[in-house]
Amino acid sequence: MTETVDVVLIGGGIMSATLGTLISELQPDWKITVFERLDDVAMESSNAWNNAGTGHAALCELNYMPEAPDGTVDPAKAIAINEQFQQSRQLWASLVERGVLDAPSTFINATPHMTFVRGEKDVSYLRKRYEALKDEPLFAGIEYSDDSRVIHQWAPLLMKKRRKSDEPFAATRVPAGTDVDFGALTHQLFDNLRERGARVLTNREVKKLKKQSDGSWLVTFRDSIGHTPGRINARFVFVGAGGWALKLLQRSGIPEISGYGVFPIGGQWLKTSNPALVAQHRAKVYSQASVGAPPMSVPHLDTRVVNGEASLLFGPFATFSPKFLKNGSMLDIVTQVRPGNILPMLKVAVDNPSLIRYLVGELLKSHKDKVESLREFVPTARDEDWELLDAGQRAQVMKKDPEKVGVLQFGTEVVAAEDGSIAGLLGASPGASTAVSIMLGLLQTCFPDRIEEWAPRLRELIPSYGRTLNPDEAAARTVIEETARALAISR
């Protein structure tokens, strides 16, 4: 007989790890099985070198707060992203205090978040953005300066040999930013799930998902090494397999996935571990994206702390591969095509020529060209100090739109069956940072009959669950200070 479990999680990344953790806290009696096609968890987008490690809280990312045609800036989306990250901080803090997670420095470190812009237009915009945010409780402590001496104190590498007479520049800084090693965090969460009785099966690739007459799902898988087949029955399935989530949801046959497609974009970093350079830059510094560039390609110069060692990354530089995952198939971009998504995908291609031109331009850049781009941030950068490092694959969502036929969507989206028995996550940034909020939303969608029963436990794990912090200055300050203490990071 085929074994039946309560939950199957497909994909060994931060999303499955977060959902598994929440379910194990809410229903410790439920049986959980995890499938990962590679030989370890956190090998794709959750791997430390495959993402920027930014604790995305909209402290420095300009694409969360664009300037409107009339010149105004609306902080609503930036506040919403910050609210989501605060939920992640709260869950991590709760797990650290209970000993579920290791010492905070193994996965999170205080790293100021900065924005640096050049030119009168962008300086004017950044000042307006600062004015819109400085009185918001979740952005308390944000600083603005167009003084080269101040910016030099914040990030010396940005200002060496830079003359303001060439063009105006300005920066904002939030000392409370963080750098997160999502690979380490994912490993620790899965280690805890194993201790609580969950099975985490690596080298197992899920091949089919078939709905059964009783509402459960028959999950057919294969050993990636010996090709031994197997199957398991699950009352609930979550597909957190990065770009491959689309393929598996299509195989499930749920009508909700009709019309969806994904456009894969890869990336590269310039990396240096030169101690003399690393010592001069302790921040994540974002700027404006190039014309036609997707939001995930906003240039930034980042401090990264991985396995206790600090380094600097600059990028990302876009690359192209038809694979949906770094370890995917060259046929991925073709095999996703279905009658329901071909028109939306063609419309996206027609409507986004600037993206195509941008990708071609990026592909033509040499190592020397990429270091030249870095010099816009670090005027003294030398070619020999920086090496190229491949980042992960991101699968941007393409979907049907009633007015435009098809749109390219940046961000993440949960696609769930009407009965809540299966759900998957599509999309990219700010995914990992907001994993807790995304998975809380998934629980609400897929388990509406249990969410009220679970609410008290969720509030123990995440004190702000069910409410927003920004409208309550005292509550926002308390939560930020308490999580900062638990996670050993500055406010």
Coordinates of C-alpha atoms in Angstrom, one line a residue, residues 13-412:
G13 CA 14.7 26.0 -0.2
I14 CA 13.8 28.7 2.3
M15 CA 10.1 28.6 1.3
S16 CA 9.6 24.9 2.1
A17 CA 11.8 25.2 5.2
T18 CA 9.6 28.1 6.4
L19 CA 6.3 26.4 5.7
G20 CA 7.4 23.1 7.2
T21 CA 8.6 25.0 10.3
L22 CA 5.2 26.8 10.7
I23 CA 3.2 23.6 10.2
S24 CA 5.4 21.6 12.6
E25 CA 4.7 24.3 15.3
L26 CA 1.0 24.4 14.6
Q27 CA 0.4 20.7 14.1
P28 CA 3.3 18.7 15.6
D29 CA 1.3 15.5 15.0
W30 CA 1.3 15.9 11.2
K31 CA 3.6 13.8 9.1
I32 CA 5.8 15.9 6.8
T33 CA 8.0 14.6 3.9
V34 CA 10.3 16.9 1.9
F35 CA 11.6 16.1 -1.6
E36 CA 14.8 17.8 -3.0
R37 CA 16.1 16.7 -6.4
L38 CA 19.7 17.7 -5.6
D39 CA 22.0 16.1 -3.1
D40 CA 21.5 18.8 -0.4
V41 CA 19.0 21.5 0.5
A42 CA 19.6 25.2 -0.2
M43 CA 21.5 24.5 -3.4
E44 CA 19.5 26.8 -5.7
S45 CA 18.1 30.3 -5.0
S46 CA 18.5 29.9 -1.3
N47 CA 22.2 29.3 -1.5
A48 CA 24.2 32.1 -0.1
W49 CA 26.1 32.9 -3.3
N50 CA 23.0 32.7 -5.5
N51 CA 21.2 35.7 -4.0
A52 CA 22.1 39.1 -2.6
G53 CA 21.4 38.2 1.1
T54 CA 19.6 41.5 1.6
G55 CA 17.1 41.4 4.3
H56 CA 14.6 43.1 1.9
A57 CA 12.7 45.6 4.0
A58 CA 12.5 48.4 1.4
L59 CA 15.1 50.4 3.3
C60 CA 17.2 50.9 0.2
E61 CA 15.5 49.4 -2.8
L62 CA 14.1 52.2 -5.0
N63 CA 11.9 49.9 -7.2
Y64 CA 9.5 49.5 -4.2
M65 CA 8.8 53.2 -4.3
P66 CA 8.9 54.6 -7.8
E67 CA 8.3 58.2 -8.7
A68 CA 4.8 58.8 -10.2
P69 CA 4.4 60.8 -13.5
D70 CA 3.3 63.8 -11.4
G71 CA 6.6 63.7 -9.4
T72 CA 5.1 62.3 -6.1
V73 CA 6.3 59.2 -4.3
D74 CA 4.0 56.9 -2.4
P75 CA 5.5 54.9 0.5
A76 CA 2.7 52.4 0.7
K77 CA 4.5 49.5 -1.0
A78 CA 7.7 50.1 0.8
I79 CA 5.9 50.0 4.1
A80 CA 4.1 46.8 3.2
I81 CA 7.4 45.1 2.3
N82 CA 8.9 46.3 5.6
E83 CA 5.9 44.9 7.5
Q84 CA 6.5 41.5 5.8
F85 CA 10.2 41.5 6.8
Q86 CA 9.3 42.3 10.4
Q87 CA 7.3 39.1 10.5
S88 CA 10.4 37.1 9.3
R89 CA 12.5 38.8 12.0
Q90 CA 9.9 37.9 14.7
L91 CA 9.7 34.2 13.7
W92 CA 13.5 34.0 13.6
A93 CA 13.8 35.7 16.9
S94 CA 11.3 33.3 18.5
L95 CA 13.2 30.3 17.1
V96 CA 16.6 31.6 18.3
E97 CA 15.2 32.2 21.8
R98 CA 14.0 28.5 21.9
G99 CA 17.3 27.1 20.6
V100 CA 15.7 26.0 17.3
L101 CA 18.1 28.2 15.4
D102 CA 21.9 28.5 16.1
A103 CA 23.6 31.7 17.2
P104 CA 22.1 34.6 15.2
S105 CA 25.5 35.5 13.7
T106 CA 25.5 32.2 11.8
F107 CA 22.7 33.5 9.5
I108 CA 22.0 37.2 10.1
N109 CA 24.3 40.2 10.7
A110 CA 23.7 43.9 11.1
T111 CA 24.6 45.7 7.9
P112 CA 23.4 49.2 7.1
H113 CA 21.2 49.6 4.0
M114 CA 22.1 52.6 1.8
T115 CA 20.9 54.1 -1.4
F116 CA 23.4 56.1 -3.6
V117 CA 22.3 58.1 -6.6
R118 CA 24.0 60.5 -9.0
G119 CA 22.6 63.3 -11.2
E120 CA 20.1 66.1 -10.4
K121 CA 17.0 64.1 -11.3
D122 CA 17.9 61.1 -9.1
V123 CA 19.1 63.3 -6.2
S124 CA 15.8 65.2 -6.3
Y125 CA 13.9 61.9 -6.3
L126 CA 16.0 60.5 -3.4
R127 CA 15.3 63.6 -1.3
K128 CA 11.5 63.2 -1.9
R129 CA 11.7 59.6 -1.0
Y130 CA 13.5 60.4 2.2
E131 CA 11.0 63.0 3.1
A132 CA 8.2 60.5 2.5
L133 CA 9.8 57.9 4.8
K134 CA 11.5 59.7 7.6
D135 CA 8.4 60.0 9.8
E136 CA 7.2 56.4 9.2
P137 CA 7.8 54.3 12.4
L138 CA 9.2 51.3 10.5
F139 CA 11.8 53.6 8.8
A140 CA 12.8 55.5 12.0
G141 CA 16.5 56.4 11.9
I142 CA 16.7 56.9 8.1
E143 CA 19.4 59.5 7.2
Y144 CA 19.9 61.6 4.1
S145 CA 23.0 63.5 3.0
D146 CA 24.5 65.0 -0.1
D147 CA 27.7 65.9 1.8
S148 CA 30.7 63.9 0.5
R149 CA 32.3 63.9 3.9
V150 CA 29.3 62.3 5.5
I151 CA 28.8 59.7 2.8
H152 CA 32.6 59.0 3.0
Q153 CA 32.0 58.1 6.7
W154 CA 29.2 55.8 5.8
A155 CA 30.9 54.0 2.9
P156 CA 34.5 55.2 2.1
L157 CA 34.8 53.1 -1.1
L158 CA 32.0 55.1 -2.8
M159 CA 33.7 58.5 -2.3
K160 CA 37.4 57.9 -3.0
K161 CA 38.5 60.1 -6.0
R162 CA 34.9 61.2 -6.6
R163 CA 34.5 64.9 -7.2
K164 CA 31.1 66.5 -6.7
S165 CA 31.9 69.1 -9.4
D166 CA 31.4 66.2 -11.9
E167 CA 27.8 65.7 -11.0
P168 CA 25.6 66.0 -7.8
F169 CA 25.2 62.9 -5.7
A170 CA 23.3 61.9 -2.5
A171 CA 22.7 59.0 -0.3
T172 CA 20.4 57.6 2.4
R173 CA 21.4 55.3 5.1
V174 CA 19.4 53.1 7.6
P175 CA 21.7 51.6 10.2
A176 CA 19.1 48.9 11.1
G177 CA 19.6 46.9 7.8
T178 CA 20.7 43.3 7.7
D179 CA 22.6 40.7 5.7
V180 CA 21.1 37.3 5.7
D181 CA 22.7 33.9 4.8
F182 CA 19.5 32.2 3.6
G183 CA 21.5 29.0 2.9
A184 CA 22.6 28.7 6.5
L185 CA 19.1 29.6 7.7
T186 CA 17.5 27.0 5.4
H187 CA 19.9 24.3 6.6
Q188 CA 19.1 25.0 10.3
L189 CA 15.3 25.0 9.7
F190 CA 15.5 21.6 8.0
D191 CA 17.8 20.2 10.7
N192 CA 15.1 21.1 13.2
L193 CA 12.4 19.6 11.0
R194 CA 14.3 16.3 10.9
E195 CA 14.6 16.4 14.7
R196 CA 10.8 16.8 14.9
G197 CA 10.3 13.7 12.8
A198 CA 10.0 15.1 9.3
R199 CA 11.7 13.2 6.5
V200 CA 13.9 15.3 4.2
L201 CA 14.7 13.2 1.2
T202 CA 17.4 14.5 -1.1
N203 CA 18.3 13.1 -4.6
R204 CA 14.6 12.6 -5.1
E205 CA 12.9 14.2 -8.1
V206 CA 9.1 14.5 -8.2
K207 CA 7.9 13.5 -11.6
K208 CA 4.0 13.5 -11.3
L209 CA 1.2 14.9 -9.2
K210 CA -2.2 13.2 -9.6
K211 CA -5.3 14.2 -7.7
Q212 CA -7.1 11.2 -6.0
S213 CA -10.8 10.6 -5.6
D214 CA -10.6 11.4 -1.9
G215 CA -9.0 14.8 -2.5
S216 CA -5.4 13.8 -1.7
W217 CA -2.5 13.8 -4.1
L218 CA -0.4 10.9 -5.4
V219 CA 3.1 12.1 -5.6
T220 CA 5.3 10.0 -7.9
F221 CA 9.1 10.5 -7.6
R222 CA 12.4 9.0 -8.7
D223 CA 15.8 8.5 -7.1
S224 CA 18.1 10.9 -9.0
I225 CA 21.0 8.5 -8.7
G226 CA 19.7 5.0 -9.1
H227 CA 16.4 6.1 -10.8
T228 CA 14.4 3.9 -8.4
P229 CA 10.8 5.0 -8.6
G230 CA 8.6 5.6 -5.6
R231 CA 5.3 7.2 -4.7
I232 CA 3.6 8.7 -1.7
N233 CA 0.1 10.0 -0.9
A234 CA -0.3 13.5 0.6
R235 CA -3.3 15.3 1.9
F236 CA -1.6 18.7 1.1
V237 CA 1.2 19.5 -1.3
F238 CA 3.4 22.6 -1.5
V239 CA 5.5 23.2 -4.6
G240 CA 8.4 25.4 -3.6
A241 CA 10.7 24.3 -6.3
G242 CA 11.8 27.7 -7.7
G243 CA 11.4 27.9 -11.5
W244 CA 10.3 24.3 -11.6
A245 CA 7.2 25.1 -9.6
L246 CA 5.5 26.1 -12.8
K247 CA 6.3 22.7 -14.5
L248 CA 5.1 20.7 -11.5
L249 CA 1.9 22.7 -11.1
Q250 CA 1.2 22.3 -14.8
R251 CA 1.6 18.5 -14.4
S252 CA -0.9 18.6 -11.5
G253 CA -3.6 19.7 -13.9
I254 CA -5.1 22.4 -11.7
P255 CA -6.9 25.0 -13.8
E256 CA -5.5 27.8 -11.7
I257 CA -2.1 27.5 -13.3
S258 CA -3.5 28.0 -16.8
G259 CA -2.1 31.2 -18.5
Y260 CA 1.0 31.3 -16.4
G261 CA 4.5 31.1 -17.8
V262 CA 8.0 32.2 -16.6
F263 CA 10.9 34.1 -18.1
P264 CA 14.2 32.9 -16.8
I265 CA 16.9 35.5 -16.0
G266 CA 20.3 34.5 -14.6
G267 CA 23.0 36.7 -13.0
Q268 CA 26.6 37.1 -12.2
W269 CA 28.4 39.0 -9.4
L270 CA 31.8 40.6 -9.2
K271 CA 33.2 39.4 -5.9
T272 CA 36.3 40.4 -3.8
S273 CA 37.6 39.0 -0.6
N274 CA 40.5 41.5 -0.5
P275 CA 40.7 42.4 3.2
A276 CA 41.8 46.0 2.5
L277 CA 38.6 46.6 0.4
V278 CA 36.2 44.6 2.6
A279 CA 37.3 46.7 5.6
Q280 CA 36.3 49.9 3.8
H281 CA 32.8 48.9 3.1
R282 CA 30.2 47.7 5.6
A283 CA 26.9 48.3 3.9
K284 CA 24.5 47.2 1.2
V285 CA 24.3 50.1 -1.3
Y286 CA 21.6 50.1 -4.0
S287 CA 21.1 52.6 -6.8
Q288 CA 18.8 53.1 -9.8
A289 CA 18.3 50.4 -12.4
S290 CA 19.5 51.0 -16.0
V291 CA 16.8 51.9 -18.5
G292 CA 15.0 48.7 -19.5
A293 CA 16.5 46.6 -16.8
P294 CA 14.3 44.4 -14.6
P295 CA 14.0 45.4 -10.9
M296 CA 16.0 42.4 -9.9
S297 CA 19.0 43.9 -11.8
V298 CA 19.2 47.0 -9.8
P299 CA 23.0 47.5 -9.2
H300 CA 24.2 47.2 -5.7
L301 CA 27.5 46.9 -3.8
D302 CA 27.0 44.5 -0.9
T303 CA 28.8 43.3 2.2
R304 CA 28.2 39.6 2.5
V305 CA 28.9 37.4 5.5
V306 CA 29.0 33.7 4.7
N307 CA 30.4 31.1 7.1
G308 CA 31.7 34.0 9.2
E309 CA 33.8 35.5 6.4
A310 CA 33.1 38.9 5.0
S311 CA 33.4 39.7 1.3
L312 CA 31.9 42.2 -1.2
L313 CA 29.6 41.6 -4.1
F314 CA 28.7 43.9 -6.9
G315 CA 26.0 43.3 -9.5
P316 CA 24.0 41.5 -10.5
F317 CA 24.8 41.4 -14.2
A318 CA 22.1 39.7 -16.2
T319 CA 22.8 36.5 -18.1
F320 CA 20.4 34.3 -20.1
S321 CA 19.8 30.6 -20.0
P322 CA 16.7 28.7 -21.0
K323 CA 16.9 26.8 -17.8
F324 CA 14.4 27.5 -15.0
L325 CA 17.0 26.5 -12.3
K326 CA 20.8 26.7 -12.2
N327 CA 20.6 22.9 -12.4
G328 CA 17.7 22.8 -14.8
S329 CA 17.1 21.6 -18.3
M330 CA 17.9 23.5 -21.5
L331 CA 14.4 22.6 -22.7
D332 CA 12.6 24.3 -19.8
I333 CA 11.6 27.5 -21.6
V334 CA 10.1 25.4 -24.4
T335 CA 8.4 22.7 -22.4
Q336 CA 6.4 25.2 -20.4
V337 CA 4.4 26.2 -23.4
R338 CA 0.7 25.3 -23.2
P339 CA -2.4 26.5 -25.2
G340 CA -3.4 28.7 -22.3
N341 CA -0.1 30.6 -21.9
I342 CA 1.2 31.0 -25.4
L343 CA -0.6 34.2 -26.2
P344 CA 0.3 35.9 -22.8
M345 CA 4.0 34.9 -23.3
L346 CA 4.1 36.2 -26.9
K347 CA 2.4 39.5 -25.8
V348 CA 5.1 39.9 -23.1
A349 CA 7.8 39.4 -25.7
V350 CA 6.3 42.1 -27.9
D351 CA 5.7 44.6 -25.1
N352 CA 9.2 44.3 -23.5
P353 CA 11.8 45.1 -26.3
S354 CA 13.8 47.2 -23.8
L355 CA 14.3 44.1 -21.6
I356 CA 15.5 42.1 -24.6
R357 CA 18.0 44.9 -25.5
Y358 CA 19.1 45.1 -21.9
L359 CA 19.8 41.3 -21.8
V360 CA 21.7 41.4 -25.1
G361 CA 23.8 44.3 -23.8
E362 CA 24.6 42.5 -20.6
L363 CA 25.6 39.3 -22.4
L364 CA 28.1 41.3 -24.5
K365 CA 29.9 42.7 -21.5
S366 CA 33.4 41.5 -20.8
H367 CA 35.0 41.2 -17.3
K368 CA 36.6 44.6 -18.0
D369 CA 33.3 46.1 -19.0
K370 CA 31.7 44.9 -15.7
V371 CA 34.5 46.3 -13.6
E372 CA 34.0 49.6 -15.5
S373 CA 30.3 49.5 -14.3
L374 CA 31.6 48.9 -10.8
R375 CA 33.7 52.1 -11.1
E376 CA 30.4 54.1 -11.1
F377 CA 30.2 52.9 -7.5
V378 CA 33.8 52.5 -6.6
P379 CA 36.0 54.9 -8.7
T380 CA 39.2 53.2 -7.5
A381 CA 38.2 49.6 -8.4
R382 CA 40.9 47.6 -10.1
D383 CA 40.2 44.7 -12.5
E384 CA 42.6 42.3 -10.7
D385 CA 40.8 42.6 -7.3
W386 CA 37.4 41.3 -8.6
E387 CA 36.4 37.9 -9.9
L388 CA 33.2 36.8 -11.6
L389 CA 30.8 34.5 -9.7
D390 CA 27.7 32.9 -11.2
A391 CA 24.5 33.7 -9.2
G392 CA 21.2 31.8 -9.3
Q393 CA 18.4 31.6 -11.9
R394 CA 15.3 33.7 -11.4
A395 CA 12.0 32.8 -13.1
Q396 CA 10.0 36.0 -13.6
V397 CA 6.2 35.4 -13.8
M398 CA 4.3 35.9 -17.1
K399 CA 0.6 35.7 -16.8
K400 CA -2.7 36.5 -18.4
D401 CA -4.1 40.0 -18.1
P402 CA -7.7 41.0 -19.1
E403 CA -6.6 44.3 -20.6
K404 CA -3.0 43.7 -21.9
V405 CA -3.4 39.9 -22.8
G406 CA -0.1 39.2 -21.0
V407 CA 2.1 40.9 -18.5
L408 CA 5.6 40.3 -17.0
Q409 CA 5.2 40.4 -13.2
F410 CA 8.1 41.1 -10.8
G411 CA 7.7 39.7 -7.3
T412 CA 6.2 36.5 -6.0

